[in-house]
Amino acid sequence: QVQLAESGGGSVQAGGSLRLTCKASGDTGGGYWMAWFRQESGKDREGIAAFYNKFTTRYADSVQGRFTISKERATLYLQMDNLKPEDTGMYYCAATRGMSDGPLLRGDYVYWGQGTQVTVSS
């Protein structure tokens, strides 16, 4: 079992920055994928960035070049720069050991955090 706890959300103006943190606890040894998903009100949860190791990361086109995912020990980070109003949503951290559908698809992820809200105003 892995427990995930997100923090770092908040309200910011367009063009600003935020850094999200996801602390993993429990059975965190060995290799596993961790990812950030975003869910806007009334829409499906979408994968925006995923991390396996420092050589293996994935980004959604919508955040490529603006967001950076990183991991130190059992803590996952998402540095978000040049934020846009369309980045508003609830951000969830997810983790899994097995991967078949793809690192930005929610189907393979077993463990989820409770989410942290990000609001970007224009």
Short mmCIF file of C-alpha atoms in Angstrom, two decimals:
data_model
loop_
_atom_site.label_atom_id
_atom_site.label_comp_id
_atom_site.label_asym_id
_atom_site.label_seq_id
_atom_site.Cartn_x
_atom_site.Cartn_y
_atom_site.Cartn_z
CA GLN A 1 0.00 0.00 0.00
CA VAL A 2 1.10 3.53 -0.79
CA GLN A 3 -0.39 6.66 0.70
CA LEU A 4 -0.13 9.97 -1.16
CA ALA A 5 -0.59 13.47 0.21
CA GLU A 6 -0.57 16.56 -2.00
CA SER A 7 0.12 20.14 -0.99
CA GLY A 8 1.09 23.45 -2.57
CA GLY A 9 -2.07 24.45 -4.39
CA GLY A 10 -3.47 27.96 -4.21
CA SER A 11 -4.61 30.98 -6.17
CA VAL A 12 -2.32 32.85 -8.52
CA GLN A 13 -2.59 35.30 -11.37
CA ALA A 14 -1.89 34.29 -14.95
CA GLY A 15 1.83 34.19 -15.61
CA GLY A 16 2.62 33.22 -12.05
CA SER A 17 4.12 30.04 -10.63
CA LEU A 18 3.27 27.36 -8.09
CA ARG A 19 5.02 24.21 -6.92
CA LEU A 20 2.98 21.18 -5.95
CA THR A 21 4.32 18.50 -3.63
CA CYS A 22 3.19 14.90 -3.23
CA LYS A 23 4.60 12.95 -0.31
CA ALA A 24 4.42 9.18 -0.66
CA SER A 25 4.51 6.87 2.34
CA GLY A 26 4.11 3.16 2.92
CA ASP A 27 5.54 0.63 0.48
CA THR A 28 7.56 3.10 -1.61
CA GLY A 29 10.58 0.92 -2.34
CA GLY A 30 11.45 -0.15 -5.88
CA GLY A 31 10.49 1.37 -9.20
CA TYR A 32 7.08 2.86 -9.81
CA TRP A 33 5.42 5.51 -11.90
CA MET A 34 4.13 8.65 -10.27
CA ALA A 35 2.05 11.25 -12.04
CA TRP A 36 0.02 14.42 -11.72
CA PHE A 37 -3.52 14.52 -13.00
CA ARG A 38 -5.74 17.56 -13.35
CA GLN A 39 -9.50 17.65 -13.17
CA GLU A 40 -11.48 20.70 -14.16
CA SER A 41 -15.02 21.07 -12.93
CA GLY A 42 -17.34 18.84 -14.94
CA LYS A 43 -14.55 17.22 -16.95
CA ASP A 44 -12.59 13.98 -16.86
CA ARG A 45 -9.34 13.70 -14.96
CA GLU A 46 -6.43 14.12 -17.39
CA GLY A 47 -2.79 13.20 -16.97
CA ILE A 48 -0.46 16.14 -17.34
CA ALA A 49 2.95 14.87 -16.20
CA ALA A 50 4.44 11.51 -15.23
CA PHE A 51 7.77 10.40 -13.76
CA TYR A 52 9.52 7.06 -13.60
CA ASN A 53 13.10 8.19 -13.21
CA LYS A 54 15.05 11.26 -14.20
CA PHE A 55 15.48 9.86 -17.71
CA THR A 56 11.84 8.84 -18.15
CA THR A 57 9.19 11.54 -17.92
CA ARG A 58 6.10 12.38 -19.93
CA TYR A 59 4.16 15.61 -20.36
CA ALA A 60 0.84 16.50 -21.89
CA ASP A 61 1.11 18.89 -24.81
CA SER A 62 -0.84 21.50 -22.86
CA VAL A 63 1.89 21.84 -20.21
CA GLN A 64 5.05 20.93 -22.14
CA GLY A 65 7.66 23.65 -21.64
CA ARG A 66 5.81 25.26 -18.71
CA PHE A 67 5.63 22.48 -16.11
CA THR A 68 8.48 20.37 -14.76
CA ILE A 69 8.01 17.11 -12.87
CA SER A 70 10.71 15.85 -10.54
CA LYS A 71 11.13 13.43 -7.68
CA GLU A 72 13.40 13.28 -4.66
CA ARG A 73 13.28 10.10 -2.62
CA ALA A 74 9.57 9.47 -2.08
CA THR A 75 8.38 13.02 -2.81
CA LEU A 76 7.06 14.07 -6.20
CA TYR A 77 7.06 17.69 -7.29
CA LEU A 78 5.39 19.67 -10.05
CA GLN A 79 6.87 23.06 -10.79
CA MET A 80 4.29 25.08 -12.69
CA ASP A 81 5.44 28.25 -14.44
CA ASN A 82 3.67 30.69 -16.73
CA LEU A 83 0.33 29.51 -15.42
CA LYS A 84 -2.78 30.11 -17.51
CA PRO A 85 -6.45 30.29 -16.49
CA GLU A 86 -7.02 26.96 -18.24
CA ASP A 87 -4.62 25.35 -15.75
CA THR A 88 -7.28 25.82 -13.07
CA GLY A 89 -8.47 22.60 -11.51
CA MET A 90 -7.96 20.02 -8.81
CA TYR A 91 -4.55 18.41 -9.07
CA TYR A 92 -4.13 14.80 -7.99
CA CYS A 93 -1.01 12.76 -7.39
CA ALA A 94 -1.10 9.11 -8.47
CA ALA A 95 1.23 6.11 -8.31
CA THR A 96 1.47 2.61 -9.72
CA ARG A 97 4.02 -0.16 -10.21
CA GLY A 98 2.48 -1.69 -13.30
CA MET A 99 2.05 0.23 -16.55
CA SER A 100 0.31 -0.92 -19.72
CA ASP A 101 -2.06 1.81 -20.94
CA GLY A 102 0.41 4.68 -20.82
CA PRO A 103 1.78 6.93 -18.08
CA LEU A 104 -0.66 9.78 -18.72
CA LEU A 105 -3.76 7.58 -18.69
CA ARG A 106 -5.50 7.07 -15.39
CA GLY A 107 -6.41 3.41 -15.88
CA ASP A 108 -3.14 1.95 -14.58
CA TYR A 109 -2.84 4.10 -11.48
CA VAL A 110 -3.76 2.35 -8.27
CA TYR A 111 -2.94 4.88 -5.58
CA TRP A 112 -4.37 8.41 -5.46
CA GLY A 113 -4.09 11.40 -3.21
CA GLN A 114 -6.97 13.63 -2.10
CA GLY A 115 -6.04 16.49 -4.42
CA THR A 116 -5.02 20.11 -4.10
CA GLN A 117 -6.84 22.99 -5.79
CA VAL A 118 -5.09 25.35 -8.20
CA THR A 119 -6.88 28.48 -9.35
CA VAL A 120 -5.39 30.80 -11.98
CA SER A 121 -7.08 34.12 -12.57
CA SER A 122 -6.70 36.25 -15.67
#
